[in-house]
């Protein structure tokens, strides 16, 4: 699978068991005008929390709640910046080596690195991952199960041979991505637990443009984006005559999605057998909307008639517009009320529960932070160090 496609596929929602994730994306580039040569983006549950680039040379928080981390670790941002400064220098060496391997020294080139871990707080399952890509294609992949590096391209064989001969380093990588990485994930979840771990169900509507148009089941206002929606007949999910839309962001940080159903072959007596189903990861109860002609919102009229010369259709259209406006206001107020009454209020830091599996009395030691810095710095230098043997 192409590396750039993997980056997009990471955002594909699913209602499989909820996996909390911590992901680091490093992008090194050369020959690209008006673009930083080195960019780092850190995500928790697909939400960006840290940004660094070679223009600003500073690690900065991308979420307000990330500033709370200095309460326990006052030097966090200073150390994060120093670590990424070092990685930036190493990245220049790495991209030069890879260009030589491919014998493509001219023109624009990009080396990408993705690393991190996923953790399920119900099953305690942990997945660690790390891989490199060059110009949109896989270059190196670390197999955590076998503790070996894999070379998807012939140009990476030299590097994988050197890396696979260092058994101590491989063992430490596995320890880091299955233990230390998840410890950091839990800490970040602790500081941002209100916005990151909340679950909001959507408002669902049935929409249709014209009598011959597909019927759209539209859900909006849900969070997080790990969700799916489908049509079913009786208790069987439909795959034919159905078009699924992608999940899109709303301006308030929530999400929306839709799924269309072709009604052209649907008999009137079968309407009651159809329903639209919305499922949100981590929420057991589905949002089910039966197919009902009476609740479909539309901008068409079946009949145009007049009584004593009065344009009835115009009046009906105006009434429908007012009703739709009122429905939108009521929906907005309902969503606001639900958010304020179902866990949107975060407790004060003194009242907050500790990170999963962590004793609040136990402070993070300086050595723990240093270990993480050393381990992340080590992984960033591997491309250059491998060629020195």
Short mmCIF file of C-alpha atoms in Angstrom, two decimals:
data_model
loop_
_atom_site.label_atom_id
_atom_site.label_comp_id
_atom_site.label_asym_id
_atom_site.label_seq_id
_atom_site.Cartn_x
_atom_site.Cartn_y
_atom_site.Cartn_z
CA UNK A 1 0.00 0.00 0.00
CA UNK A 2 1.34 3.42 -0.90
CA UNK A 3 2.60 5.43 2.06
CA UNK A 4 0.67 8.59 1.25
CA UNK A 5 -2.51 6.54 1.02
CA UNK A 6 -1.86 5.13 4.48
CA UNK A 7 -1.84 8.64 5.89
CA UNK A 8 -5.29 9.26 4.44
CA UNK A 9 -6.63 5.88 5.44
CA UNK A 10 -5.71 6.56 9.04
CA UNK A 11 -8.64 8.91 9.20
CA UNK A 12 -11.21 6.41 7.97
CA UNK A 13 -13.81 6.00 10.71
CA UNK A 14 -14.81 2.66 12.14
CA UNK A 15 -17.10 1.43 14.86
CA UNK A 16 -14.76 -1.39 15.77
CA UNK A 17 -13.52 -1.42 19.40
CA UNK A 18 -12.46 2.09 20.39
CA UNK A 19 -8.70 2.46 20.09
CA UNK A 20 -7.13 5.58 21.56
CA UNK A 21 -4.14 6.62 19.46
CA UNK A 22 -0.97 8.70 19.66
CA UNK A 23 0.63 9.38 16.27
CA UNK A 24 3.73 11.30 15.22
CA UNK A 25 4.11 12.47 11.60
CA UNK A 26 7.53 13.73 10.52
CA UNK A 27 7.92 15.23 7.04
CA UNK A 28 11.35 16.09 5.64
CA UNK A 29 11.50 17.73 2.23
CA UNK A 30 13.94 19.28 -0.22
CA UNK A 31 13.44 21.34 -3.34
CA UNK A 32 9.88 22.45 -2.47
CA UNK A 33 9.52 26.26 -2.53
CA UNK A 34 7.64 28.03 0.27
CA UNK A 35 7.36 24.84 2.34
CA UNK A 36 9.28 24.12 5.57
CA UNK A 37 12.04 21.54 5.16
CA UNK A 38 10.97 19.79 8.35
CA UNK A 39 7.46 19.56 9.84
CA UNK A 40 6.23 17.53 12.81
CA UNK A 41 2.58 16.99 13.69
CA UNK A 42 1.47 15.04 16.78
CA UNK A 43 -2.09 13.69 16.98
CA UNK A 44 -4.13 12.16 19.79
CA UNK A 45 -7.31 10.46 18.57
CA UNK A 46 -6.75 12.22 15.21
CA UNK A 47 -6.74 15.64 16.94
CA UNK A 48 -3.56 17.68 16.48
CA UNK A 49 -1.94 18.55 19.81
CA UNK A 50 1.63 19.60 18.88
CA UNK A 51 3.18 21.34 15.86
CA UNK A 52 6.79 22.05 14.94
CA UNK A 53 8.43 23.24 11.75
CA UNK A 54 11.86 24.37 10.60
CA UNK A 55 10.66 27.96 10.08
CA UNK A 56 9.55 28.63 13.65
CA UNK A 57 11.83 26.04 15.30
CA UNK A 58 9.44 25.80 18.24
CA UNK A 59 7.15 23.04 19.48
CA UNK A 60 3.80 24.67 20.19
CA UNK A 61 0.46 23.39 21.55
CA UNK A 62 -2.43 23.17 19.10
CA UNK A 63 -5.07 22.64 21.79
CA UNK A 64 -5.65 24.94 24.76
CA UNK A 65 -5.74 22.05 27.21
CA UNK A 66 -2.21 21.01 26.20
CA UNK A 67 -0.92 23.97 28.21
CA UNK A 68 -1.94 22.10 31.38
CA UNK A 69 0.91 19.65 30.89
CA UNK A 70 3.38 22.17 32.33
CA UNK A 71 1.63 21.89 35.70
CA UNK A 72 3.39 18.56 36.18
CA UNK A 73 6.29 19.08 33.78
CA UNK A 74 7.30 22.79 33.64
CA UNK A 75 10.04 22.11 31.07
CA UNK A 76 7.89 20.03 28.70
CA UNK A 77 7.77 22.53 25.82
CA UNK A 78 11.43 23.46 26.18
CA UNK A 79 12.49 19.80 26.05
CA UNK A 80 10.08 19.01 23.24
CA UNK A 81 11.55 21.87 21.22
CA UNK A 82 15.14 20.76 21.88
CA UNK A 83 14.33 17.21 20.83
CA UNK A 84 12.71 18.31 17.58
CA UNK A 85 15.56 20.72 16.87
CA UNK A 86 17.89 17.72 17.01
CA UNK A 87 15.58 15.63 14.83
CA UNK A 88 15.47 18.41 12.27
CA UNK A 89 19.25 18.27 11.86
CA UNK A 90 19.17 14.50 11.53
CA UNK A 91 16.36 14.65 8.96
CA UNK A 92 18.58 16.58 6.56
CA UNK A 93 21.13 13.78 6.65
CA UNK A 94 18.45 11.13 6.22
CA UNK A 95 16.84 12.70 3.17
CA UNK A 96 20.25 13.14 1.53
CA UNK A 97 21.00 9.43 2.05
CA UNK A 98 17.67 8.30 0.64
CA UNK A 99 18.07 10.50 -2.44
CA UNK A 100 21.45 8.88 -3.09
CA UNK A 101 19.92 5.41 -2.71
CA UNK A 102 17.34 6.18 -5.38
CA UNK A 103 19.85 8.16 -7.46
CA UNK A 104 17.47 11.11 -7.54
CA UNK A 105 19.39 14.07 -6.22
CA UNK A 106 17.60 16.72 -8.28
CA UNK A 107 14.06 18.02 -7.97
CA UNK A 108 11.63 17.98 -5.03
CA UNK A 109 11.66 14.97 -2.67
CA UNK A 110 9.89 14.04 0.57
CA UNK A 111 10.75 11.58 3.34
CA UNK A 112 7.90 10.80 5.73
CA UNK A 113 8.01 9.00 9.03
CA UNK A 114 4.95 7.81 10.94
CA UNK A 115 5.20 6.31 14.42
CA UNK A 116 3.03 5.85 17.47
CA UNK A 117 0.72 3.48 19.28
CA UNK A 118 -2.92 2.54 19.81
CA UNK A 119 -4.48 1.41 23.06
CA UNK A 120 -7.88 -0.12 23.88
CA UNK A 121 -8.86 0.64 27.47
CA UNK A 122 -11.41 -2.19 27.46
CA UNK A 123 -9.33 -5.08 26.15
CA UNK A 124 -5.95 -3.47 26.97
CA UNK A 125 -4.78 -4.35 23.48
CA UNK A 126 -1.78 -2.31 22.33
CA UNK A 127 -0.51 -1.76 18.80
CA UNK A 128 2.77 -0.02 18.10
CA UNK A 129 3.87 1.07 14.64
CA UNK A 130 6.67 2.85 12.80
CA UNK A 131 7.39 3.24 9.11
CA UNK A 132 9.13 5.45 6.59
CA UNK A 133 8.09 6.57 3.15
CA UNK A 134 9.92 8.25 0.29
CA UNK A 135 8.13 10.30 -2.37
CA UNK A 136 4.79 8.72 -1.55
CA UNK A 137 5.91 5.07 -1.40
CA UNK A 138 6.84 2.78 1.49
CA UNK A 139 10.54 2.66 2.29
CA UNK A 140 10.90 1.00 5.73
CA UNK A 141 8.34 -0.74 7.95
CA UNK A 142 8.89 -2.07 11.46
CA UNK A 143 7.03 -5.31 12.19
CA UNK A 144 6.36 -5.24 15.95
CA UNK A 145 5.30 -8.88 16.05
CA UNK A 146 8.47 -10.31 14.57
CA UNK A 147 10.66 -7.42 15.79
CA UNK A 148 12.18 -7.00 12.36
CA UNK A 149 12.43 -4.25 9.78
CA UNK A 150 10.96 -4.88 6.34
CA UNK A 151 12.22 -3.31 3.10
CA UNK A 152 9.36 -2.78 0.60
CA UNK A 153 11.94 -1.36 -1.82
CA UNK A 154 15.30 -2.80 -2.87
CA UNK A 155 16.94 0.54 -2.03
CA UNK A 156 16.14 -0.01 1.66
CA UNK A 157 17.73 -3.46 2.01
CA UNK A 158 21.07 -2.07 3.22
CA UNK A 159 19.34 -0.16 6.01
CA UNK A 160 17.15 -3.06 7.09
CA UNK A 161 20.12 -5.43 7.27
CA UNK A 162 21.96 -3.09 9.61
CA UNK A 163 18.90 -2.41 11.75
CA UNK A 164 17.92 -6.08 12.06
CA UNK A 165 21.40 -6.98 13.29
CA UNK A 166 20.96 -4.69 16.29
CA UNK A 167 18.82 -6.97 18.48
CA UNK A 168 19.08 -4.80 21.59
CA UNK A 169 17.78 -1.81 19.70
CA UNK A 170 14.89 -3.81 18.25
CA UNK A 171 13.91 -5.05 21.71
CA UNK A 172 13.91 -1.50 23.00
CA UNK A 173 11.76 -0.28 20.11
CA UNK A 174 9.16 -2.89 20.98
CA UNK A 175 9.29 -1.87 24.65
CA UNK A 176 8.95 1.80 23.79
CA UNK A 177 6.01 1.45 21.41
CA UNK A 178 4.10 -0.98 23.62
CA UNK A 179 4.83 0.62 27.02
CA UNK A 180 6.31 4.12 27.06
CA UNK A 181 4.29 5.33 24.09
CA UNK A 182 1.03 4.23 25.70
CA UNK A 183 2.07 5.90 28.97
CA UNK A 184 2.35 9.19 27.09
CA UNK A 185 -0.95 8.53 25.34
CA UNK A 186 -2.65 8.08 28.72
CA UNK A 187 -1.14 11.32 29.99
CA UNK A 188 -2.37 13.28 26.98
CA UNK A 189 -5.82 11.70 27.34
CA UNK A 190 -5.83 12.76 30.99
CA UNK A 191 -5.15 16.41 30.18
CA UNK A 192 -7.62 16.50 27.29
CA UNK A 193 -10.15 13.95 28.47
CA UNK A 194 -13.17 16.26 28.20
CA UNK A 195 -12.79 17.19 24.51
CA UNK A 196 -11.03 13.99 23.41
CA UNK A 197 -13.09 11.30 25.12
CA UNK A 198 -16.56 12.80 24.85
CA UNK A 199 -19.19 11.04 22.75
CA UNK A 200 -22.01 13.06 21.17
CA UNK A 201 -24.86 11.49 19.24
CA UNK A 202 -26.16 13.35 16.18
CA UNK A 203 -29.37 14.93 15.05
CA UNK A 204 -30.68 12.84 12.14
CA UNK A 205 -32.94 14.07 9.33
CA UNK A 206 -34.46 12.58 6.18
CA UNK A 207 -34.03 14.87 3.15
CA UNK A 208 -35.17 14.70 -0.48
CA UNK A 209 -34.75 17.30 -3.24
CA UNK A 210 -37.40 16.07 -5.69
CA UNK A 211 -39.81 13.10 -5.88
CA UNK A 212 -37.35 11.31 -8.18
CA UNK A 213 -34.24 12.09 -6.11
CA UNK A 214 -32.62 9.59 -3.74
CA UNK A 215 -33.61 9.93 -0.10
CA UNK A 216 -30.79 11.23 2.08
CA UNK A 217 -30.37 10.26 5.71
CA UNK A 218 -28.25 13.06 7.18
CA UNK A 219 -26.59 13.01 10.61
CA UNK A 220 -24.86 16.05 12.08
CA UNK A 221 -23.36 17.12 15.40
CA UNK A 222 -21.72 13.82 16.36
CA UNK A 223 -18.29 13.29 17.93
CA UNK A 224 -15.84 11.65 17.50
CA UNK A 225 -15.60 10.86 13.80
CA UNK A 226 -15.36 7.11 14.34
CA UNK A 227 -18.87 6.37 13.13
CA UNK A 228 -20.82 4.71 10.37
CA UNK A 229 -24.32 4.99 8.95
CA UNK A 230 -26.31 2.68 6.69
CA UNK A 231 -29.81 1.77 5.51
CA UNK A 232 -31.39 -1.52 6.48
CA UNK A 233 -34.49 -3.43 5.43
CA UNK A 234 -36.04 -5.28 8.33
CA UNK A 235 -32.85 -6.36 10.14
CA UNK A 236 -30.60 -6.73 7.10
CA UNK A 237 -28.13 -4.04 6.03
CA UNK A 238 -28.62 -2.83 2.46
CA UNK A 239 -25.74 -2.63 0.00
CA UNK A 240 -27.57 -2.17 -3.30
CA UNK A 241 -29.19 1.17 -4.21
CA UNK A 242 -27.21 2.83 -1.40
CA UNK A 243 -24.53 5.52 -1.68
CA UNK A 244 -22.47 6.36 1.40
CA UNK A 245 -21.06 9.84 1.90
CA UNK A 246 -17.81 10.65 3.66
CA UNK A 247 -17.55 12.11 7.13
CA UNK A 248 -17.13 15.89 7.02
CA UNK A 249 -16.18 18.35 9.79
CA UNK A 250 -18.53 21.00 11.14
CA UNK A 251 -17.33 24.46 12.15
CA UNK A 252 -17.84 23.65 15.84
CA UNK A 253 -15.55 20.61 15.82
CA UNK A 254 -18.32 18.03 15.47
CA UNK A 255 -18.94 15.96 12.33
CA UNK A 256 -21.61 15.19 9.76
CA UNK A 257 -22.26 12.39 7.29
CA UNK A 258 -25.03 11.08 5.04
CA UNK A 259 -26.16 7.96 3.21
CA UNK A 260 -28.52 7.95 0.21
CA UNK A 261 -31.22 5.41 -0.64
CA UNK A 262 -32.72 4.99 -4.14
CA UNK A 263 -36.51 4.91 -3.73
CA UNK A 264 -37.36 4.27 -7.39
CA UNK A 265 -38.17 0.59 -6.90
CA UNK A 266 -39.66 0.89 -3.42
CA UNK A 267 -43.29 -0.10 -2.98
CA UNK A 268 -45.54 1.94 -0.70
CA UNK A 269 -46.37 -1.04 1.49
CA UNK A 270 -42.65 -1.66 2.14
CA UNK A 271 -41.79 1.77 3.53
CA UNK A 272 -42.23 0.63 7.11
CA UNK A 273 -39.58 -2.05 6.65
CA UNK A 274 -36.77 0.44 6.00
CA UNK A 275 -34.77 2.47 8.49
CA UNK A 276 -31.56 4.49 8.67
CA UNK A 277 -29.05 3.40 11.31
CA UNK A 278 -26.27 5.50 12.83
CA UNK A 279 -23.56 3.90 14.97
CA UNK A 280 -20.93 5.74 17.04
CA UNK A 281 -17.81 4.01 18.31
CA UNK A 282 -17.97 3.36 22.03
CA UNK A 283 -21.77 3.82 22.18
CA UNK A 284 -23.80 0.63 22.29
CA UNK A 285 -27.19 2.13 21.43
CA UNK A 286 -27.77 2.93 17.74
CA UNK A 287 -29.69 5.94 16.46
CA UNK A 288 -32.45 4.45 14.29
CA UNK A 289 -34.65 6.60 12.03
CA UNK A 290 -37.61 4.76 10.39
CA UNK A 291 -38.44 5.58 6.78
CA UNK A 292 -41.56 7.73 7.10
CA UNK A 293 -42.98 10.02 4.41
CA UNK A 294 -44.35 12.37 7.05
CA UNK A 295 -40.93 13.36 8.40
CA UNK A 296 -39.11 13.89 5.10
CA UNK A 297 -37.88 17.47 4.68
CA UNK A 298 -38.06 18.68 1.08
CA UNK A 299 -38.34 21.81 -1.08
CA UNK A 300 -40.79 20.40 -3.61
CA UNK A 301 -44.58 20.35 -3.63
CA UNK A 302 -46.63 17.53 -5.04
CA UNK A 303 -49.50 19.77 -6.09
CA UNK A 304 -49.98 23.33 -7.15
CA UNK A 305 -53.51 24.55 -6.64
CA UNK A 306 -55.32 27.76 -5.91
CA UNK A 307 -58.44 28.54 -3.97
CA UNK A 308 -60.42 31.51 -5.22
CA UNK A 309 -57.39 32.70 -7.16
CA UNK A 310 -55.14 32.72 -4.09
CA UNK A 311 -51.67 31.11 -4.72
CA UNK A 312 -51.87 28.23 -2.27
CA UNK A 313 -48.51 26.81 -3.34
CA UNK A 314 -46.73 30.02 -2.37
CA UNK A 315 -48.35 30.03 1.06
CA UNK A 316 -47.44 26.38 1.60
CA UNK A 317 -43.86 27.11 0.57
CA UNK A 318 -43.62 30.00 3.02
CA UNK A 319 -45.03 27.91 5.85
CA UNK A 320 -42.59 25.10 5.10
CA UNK A 321 -39.68 27.56 5.12
CA UNK A 322 -40.74 28.92 8.53
CA UNK A 323 -41.14 25.42 9.89
CA UNK A 324 -37.70 24.41 8.64
CA UNK A 325 -36.20 27.50 10.27
CA UNK A 326 -37.91 26.71 13.56
CA UNK A 327 -36.78 23.09 13.30
CA UNK A 328 -33.19 24.22 12.84
CA UNK A 329 -33.39 26.51 15.86
CA UNK A 330 -34.95 23.80 18.00
CA UNK A 331 -32.30 21.30 16.86
CA UNK A 332 -29.53 23.75 17.75
CA UNK A 333 -31.01 24.39 21.19
CA UNK A 334 -31.43 20.66 21.73
CA UNK A 335 -27.80 19.96 20.85
CA UNK A 336 -26.65 22.78 23.14
CA UNK A 337 -28.82 21.47 25.99
CA UNK A 338 -27.60 17.92 25.45
CA UNK A 339 -23.97 18.97 25.47
CA UNK A 340 -24.41 20.98 28.66
CA UNK A 341 -26.23 18.16 30.41
CA UNK A 342 -24.34 15.06 29.28
CA UNK A 343 -20.76 15.36 30.33
CA UNK A 344 -19.54 18.46 28.50
CA UNK A 345 -18.51 20.18 31.71
CA UNK A 346 -14.96 19.26 32.68
CA UNK A 347 -14.07 18.92 36.33
CA UNK A 348 -11.42 21.17 37.84
CA UNK A 349 -7.91 19.81 37.68
CA UNK A 350 -8.01 19.11 41.40
CA UNK A 351 -11.16 17.05 40.96
CA UNK A 352 -10.10 15.20 37.83
CA UNK A 353 -9.55 11.50 37.91
CA UNK A 354 -6.00 10.32 37.18
CA UNK A 355 -4.92 9.00 33.82
CA UNK A 356 -6.02 5.42 33.20
CA UNK A 357 -3.78 3.16 35.25
CA UNK A 358 -1.89 6.02 36.93
CA UNK A 359 -1.73 6.94 40.61
CA UNK A 360 -2.27 10.72 41.04
CA UNK A 361 0.25 10.73 43.86
CA UNK A 362 3.00 9.49 41.58
CA UNK A 363 4.71 12.35 39.72
CA UNK A 364 6.45 11.76 36.44
CA UNK A 365 10.21 11.61 37.08
CA UNK A 366 12.71 13.54 34.99
CA UNK A 367 14.34 10.27 33.95
CA UNK A 368 11.09 9.14 32.30
CA UNK A 369 11.00 12.21 30.13
CA UNK A 370 14.69 11.83 29.34
CA UNK A 371 14.17 8.20 28.33
CA UNK A 372 11.47 9.21 25.90
CA UNK A 373 13.66 11.94 24.44
CA UNK A 374 16.55 9.57 23.97
CA UNK A 375 14.41 6.87 22.43
CA UNK A 376 12.69 9.22 19.99
CA UNK A 377 16.00 10.84 19.11
CA UNK A 378 17.50 7.43 18.50
CA UNK A 379 14.76 6.37 16.08
CA UNK A 380 15.20 9.60 14.14
CA UNK A 381 18.92 8.98 13.54
CA UNK A 382 18.67 5.40 12.33
CA UNK A 383 18.75 6.15 8.60
CA UNK A 384 22.06 7.97 8.84
CA UNK A 385 23.67 5.74 11.45
CA UNK A 386 22.83 2.60 9.50
CA UNK A 387 25.05 3.69 6.61
CA UNK A 388 28.05 4.26 8.81
CA UNK A 389 28.51 0.54 9.54
#
